[in-house]
Amino acid sequence: MVIEVSNLTKRYRGGTAVDDLTFTVEPGRVTGFLGPNGAGKSTTIRLILGLDRPTGGSATVNGRPYRSLERPLTSVGALMDAGDLHPTRSVREHLRWLARTNGIGERRIGEVLEATGMAGVARKHAKTLSLGMKQRLGVAAALLGDPGVLILDEPVNGLDPEGVVWIRNLMKGLAAEGRTVLVSSHLMSEMALTAEHLVVIGRGRLLADTSTKDFIAAHAPADGSGASLEEAFMRLTGASVEFRSGGSL
Amino acid sequence: MSGFVRAAGAEWVKLRSVRSTVVTLSLFAFVALGLGWVVANGFSEGGPAADALLPIMFGLLTAQLVLVTFAVATVGSEFSTGTIRASLAAVPSRGRFFAAKMTAVGLTVAAAALVVEVAVYGLVRVVIGDAAAPLTEWWTIEALLGGWIHLTLLSVFTASIAMMLRSTVVTLSILLPVLFLSSQGLGNLDAIRPVVQYFPDQVGMVIMHMTVPGDPRFGRDYGPWEGIAILVLWTAAALVGGWLSMRRRDA
């Protein structure tokens, strides 16, 4: 399964959030989705998931628009804002209503609770969960339909070091099973460890679509000293920020 | 199983899995039964036979504020908690999601209203004995049926408005004063009664025998079932509005 974004554009009254964006997310590897705050990462994800309508262009999963999928959770699992929970609904009931929408059986709820280490808190209300546990619940919800595509928006937020290692290995494992994994993050060091491939955007436009290794090499300092992904990212997006301030004058 | 049935089943899981559902529906029953009991105890025989409906309807019509709050909060909480994003990612068809939500809310309200109305009738009968409105008379059956339809449709109407406004607080702060306070009080003023009598909370009053056509102070220009027909139109219009707003707007 592939995610294809072509000439995707989203304009609001206040300006352009996504500007003629084209990229493809391939299966079998973790693709990092990077960009400074306000670059349009979350908007792009919302457009892929059919939550917002594009002004122009299209986003498809395996050639089909998300909104045309009859049981979308069985092909695409997504984690957006982990705090999107009803405070007095239990962990298990949250997964249960989601499962019902797509005709997913009761047994699968137990499986994802086990897989995310949430089985022990299944009866707890969402409001009693820590941010890290909410993230795990969000991952459990994304895995519910055993989807071929996973889209995770900032999944390491709020996780303790153990949780960070857990989600890193989980994402790598899912990709190794042949799934398509798109993960947005602002934590460069984490992306350097997790993502094989990078899609970098700034001000809604594509800045780079390349392997992590090549990206670091291409944006290394000219003096030949070692480069980190973080430095490479700052060089690339710094230029886009300068371009913005130059353009507005 | 069709996509709509799956989505409606999920909406039912959402409803029964939160504490507020049990709390608000219990409060609805408590207010309807409590006020029914109070009014029944103050009931004096000798007036027109249909006056025996007042203890039943007074409690229900006051308790409808709680029922409407339940219906509105069911929709509003999707937006206040952010679960609307997960809901629409799981059910991308906006029409299907909206239909499923309204079906689940409508059926839950219909069931609660029916059970509570029958209970209030039974309670009033115990208190006032033979003076109670007899079930052998059509006007009793008509009033009970009308009251049930009124409570159910009014809740669906307000839930649809909540879908347009996307907020429990905003919806209630507009609807409660306009529909339930001003029209019941100010609706009796001659100057605005020609308009206010057609408001959705008012059109069920004839069938519930809270007023009769031609009454000099509270009279209406329509009959019992015409009133229900107007309520059906209000509900249909709100459903169309809710559906259009769901379809057009970003989540």
Short mmCIF file of C-alpha atoms in Angstrom, two decimals, chain A residues 10 46 50-53 66-67 70-73 83-89 93 97-98 100-103 125, chain B residues 3 6 9-10 13-14 16-19 77 81-83 85-92 94 96 247 250-251:
data_model
loop_
_atom_site.label_atom_id
_atom_site.label_comp_id
_atom_site.label_asym_id
_atom_site.label_seq_id
_atom_site.Cartn_x
_atom_site.Cartn_y
_atom_site.Cartn_z
CA LYS A 10 -5.09 23.72 1.08
CA ARG A 46 -5.80 15.68 7.88
CA GLY A 50 -10.29 13.05 4.45
CA LEU A 51 -10.94 15.21 7.52
CA ASP A 52 -10.37 18.39 5.50
CA ARG A 53 -11.19 18.91 1.84
CA TYR A 66 -9.62 7.96 1.93
CA ARG A 67 -13.27 9.01 1.96
CA GLU A 70 -15.75 1.40 3.03
CA ARG A 71 -13.88 0.23 6.18
CA PRO A 72 -10.99 2.69 6.36
CA LEU A 73 -9.53 1.47 9.66
CA GLY A 83 -5.94 13.78 23.87
CA ASP A 84 -9.01 13.28 21.64
CA LEU A 85 -10.81 11.11 24.19
CA HIS A 86 -14.05 11.37 26.15
CA PRO A 87 -12.91 11.86 29.78
CA THR A 88 -15.35 9.40 31.37
CA ARG A 89 -15.19 6.66 28.73
CA GLU A 93 -15.02 1.21 25.47
CA TRP A 97 -16.85 1.96 19.54
CA LEU A 98 -14.01 2.41 17.06
CA ARG A 100 -17.79 -1.31 15.83
CA THR A 101 -17.63 1.38 13.13
CA ASN A 102 -15.53 -0.90 10.94
CA GLY A 103 -16.95 -4.29 11.93
CA HIS A 125 -11.42 6.27 32.38
CA GLY B 3 -22.04 0.50 7.03
CA ARG B 6 -22.14 -0.58 12.03
CA GLY B 9 -24.04 0.41 16.65
CA ALA B 10 -20.87 2.37 17.40
CA VAL B 13 -21.62 2.07 22.34
CA LYS B 14 -20.56 5.71 22.72
CA ARG B 16 -23.91 3.74 26.91
CA SER B 17 -20.21 3.94 27.78
CA VAL B 18 -20.26 7.40 29.38
CA ARG B 19 -21.51 8.20 32.86
CA SER B 77 -19.19 16.36 23.42
CA THR B 81 -13.48 16.28 23.48
CA GLY B 82 -12.08 16.10 19.94
CA THR B 83 -13.42 12.57 19.33
CA ARG B 85 -11.75 13.52 14.38
CA ALA B 86 -11.55 9.82 15.27
CA SER B 87 -15.26 9.43 14.47
CA LEU B 88 -14.90 10.86 10.97
CA ALA B 89 -11.65 8.99 10.30
CA ALA B 90 -13.52 5.77 11.17
CA VAL B 91 -16.73 6.74 9.31
CA PRO B 92 -15.60 9.06 6.50
CA ARG B 94 -20.46 12.47 6.66
CA ARG B 96 -23.64 8.09 7.32
CA ARG B 247 -20.99 17.66 4.60
CA ASP B 250 -13.78 20.52 7.61
CA ALA B 251 -13.65 18.36 10.73
#
